[in-house]
Coordinates of C-alpha atoms in Angstrom, one line a residue:
R1 CA 118.2 163.2 133.6
C2 CA 115.5 160.9 132.3
S3 CA 112.2 162.5 131.7
V4 CA 109.1 160.3 132.2
F5 CA 105.7 161.5 131.2
K6 CA 103.3 161.0 134.0
S7 CA 99.6 161.5 133.6
N8 CA 97.7 162.3 136.8
H9 CA 94.3 162.0 135.2
G10 CA 92.4 158.8 134.4
F11 CA 89.3 158.3 132.4
L12 CA 86.8 161.1 132.1
L13 CA 83.3 160.6 133.3
I14 CA 82.0 160.9 129.7
E15 CA 84.3 158.0 128.7
H16 CA 83.0 155.9 131.5
L17 CA 79.4 156.6 130.5
L18 CA 80.1 155.8 126.9
A19 CA 81.6 152.5 127.8
L20 CA 78.7 151.7 130.1
A21 CA 76.2 152.5 127.3
I22 CA 78.0 150.3 124.7
T23 CA 78.1 147.4 127.2
S24 CA 74.4 147.9 128.1
I25 CA 73.5 147.8 124.4
L26 CA 75.5 144.6 123.8
I27 CA 74.0 142.8 126.8
L28 CA 70.5 143.9 125.8
T29 CA 71.1 142.5 122.3
L30 CA 72.5 139.2 123.5
T31 CA 69.5 138.7 125.9
Q32 CA 67.1 139.2 123.0
L33 CA 69.0 136.8 120.7
L34 CA 69.4 133.9 123.2
P35 CA 65.7 132.7 122.9
M36 CA 65.9 132.9 119.1
I37 CA 69.0 130.7 119.1
D38 CA 67.4 128.2 121.4
N39 CA 64.3 128.1 119.2
Y40 CA 66.4 127.6 116.1
Q41 CA 68.3 124.8 117.7
S42 CA 65.1 123.0 118.7
N43 CA 63.7 123.3 115.2
L44 CA 66.9 121.6 113.8
D45 CA 66.1 118.5 115.9
K46 CA 62.7 118.0 114.2
V47 CA 62.0 116.1 111.0
T48 CA 60.2 118.3 108.6
S49 CA 57.2 117.3 106.5
Q50 CA 59.3 118.1 103.4
E51 CA 62.0 115.7 104.5
M52 CA 59.5 113.0 105.2
S53 CA 57.8 113.6 101.8
T54 CA 61.1 113.3 100.0
L55 CA 62.0 110.1 101.8
T56 CA 58.5 108.6 101.2
T57 CA 58.7 109.4 97.5
Q58 CA 62.2 107.8 97.2
L59 CA 61.1 104.7 99.1
Q60 CA 57.9 104.3 97.0
K61 CA 59.9 104.6 93.8
E62 CA 62.3 101.9 94.9
A63 CA 59.4 99.7 96.1
Q64 CA 57.8 99.8 92.7
R65 CA 61.0 98.4 91.3
A66 CA 61.3 95.7 94.0
T67 CA 60.8 92.0 93.8
H68 CA 60.3 91.7 97.6
F69 CA 61.2 93.3 101.0
S70 CA 63.0 91.9 104.0
Y71 CA 63.6 93.1 107.6
R72 CA 66.1 91.7 110.0
S73 CA 66.3 94.2 112.9
P74 CA 67.8 96.8 112.6
T75 CA 68.0 96.6 108.8
F76 CA 65.3 97.0 106.2
S77 CA 66.1 95.8 102.7
V78 CA 64.4 96.5 99.3
H79 CA 65.4 93.7 96.9
L80 CA 65.3 95.4 93.4
K81 CA 64.5 93.6 90.1
N82 CA 68.0 94.3 88.7
G83 CA 69.5 92.3 91.6
S84 CA 70.6 95.2 93.8
I85 CA 69.6 95.5 97.4
A86 CA 68.8 98.9 98.9
T87 CA 69.4 98.7 102.6
Y88 CA 68.1 101.2 105.3
F89 CA 69.4 101.3 108.9
I90 CA 69.9 103.8 111.7
S91 CA 73.4 105.0 112.5
N92 CA 74.3 107.9 114.8
H93 CA 70.7 109.3 114.8
R94 CA 70.5 109.2 111.0
L95 CA 68.6 106.9 108.6
M96 CA 71.3 105.6 106.3
R97 CA 70.8 104.1 102.8
Q98 CA 73.3 101.7 101.1
I99 CA 73.2 99.9 97.8
D100 CA 74.6 96.4 97.9
G101 CA 76.3 97.1 101.2
K102 CA 78.5 99.9 99.7
G103 CA 78.6 103.6 100.3
G104 CA 76.1 105.3 102.4
E105 CA 73.9 108.3 102.1
V106 CA 71.9 110.0 104.7
A107 CA 68.2 109.4 103.9
L108 CA 66.9 111.3 107.0
Y109 CA 68.5 113.1 109.9
D110 CA 67.3 113.1 113.6
C111 CA 66.0 109.5 113.4
D112 CA 66.4 107.2 116.4
K113 CA 64.5 104.0 115.5
L114 CA 63.5 102.0 112.4
T115 CA 61.1 99.1 112.5
A116 CA 59.3 97.4 109.6
T117 CA 56.3 95.1 109.3
I118 CA 56.4 92.9 106.2
H119 CA 52.7 92.2 105.3
H120 CA 53.8 89.7 102.6
D121 CA 56.8 89.8 100.2
E122 CA 55.3 92.6 98.1
S123 CA 54.2 95.1 100.8
A124 CA 55.6 96.5 104.0
T125 CA 55.1 99.3 106.5
L126 CA 58.2 101.2 107.7
T127 CA 57.9 103.0 111.1
L128 CA 60.4 105.7 112.0
I129 CA 60.8 107.3 115.4
S130 CA 62.4 110.7 115.3
S131 CA 64.8 112.1 118.0
V132 CA 62.0 114.1 119.6
G133 CA 59.6 111.0 119.7
D134 CA 57.5 111.7 116.6
I135 CA 56.3 108.5 114.8
Y136 CA 56.1 108.3 111.0
S137 CA 54.7 105.3 109.1
I138 CA 55.4 104.7 105.4
Y139 CA 53.4 102.0 103.5
L140 CA 55.3 100.4 100.6
S141 CA 54.1 98.1 97.9
S142 CA 56.0 96.6 95.0
T143 CA 52.9 96.1 92.9
L144 CA 51.0 98.8 91.1
L145 CA 47.3 98.4 91.8
P146 CA 45.3 98.6 88.6
L147 CA 43.1 101.6 88.4
E148 CA 39.5 101.0 87.3
L149 CA 38.6 103.1 84.4
E150 CA 35.1 104.1 83.7
E151 CA 33.9 103.9 80.1
L152 CA 32.1 107.0 78.9
D153 CA 29.1 106.4 76.7
E154 CA 29.0 108.9 73.9
E155 CA 25.5 109.8 72.9

């Protein structure tokens, strides 16, 4: 004869209550975390002031070493004194930077549009529109304006 163990009892009431309590805690935790996750994601889509400051500094340093600027939509170019050309353009919601048409580094994320106004060969204004519609303008000049120094009279 074959003996089969049969159990006539199922889960106890305490086991059911414990499983219900654990499930309730998990659901409560998830409902509290969802707004935080959504807020974190929306913050990732924004260009921060630190990112803009870094980009502005980089562009201004390049501009000071430039002979002139050019803009042919959608590409802005900084023609450097050493013969190189730094090119900026939008690709896949990113502002990309290339030197002499080679390589490519991301200069700024979450950027949808780049336009430039060339005032004359030695100055330009870049306008960037972010993915959320924020507009940023960067003024560039290849000439360093002389500072007026005041002479102090020693008496």
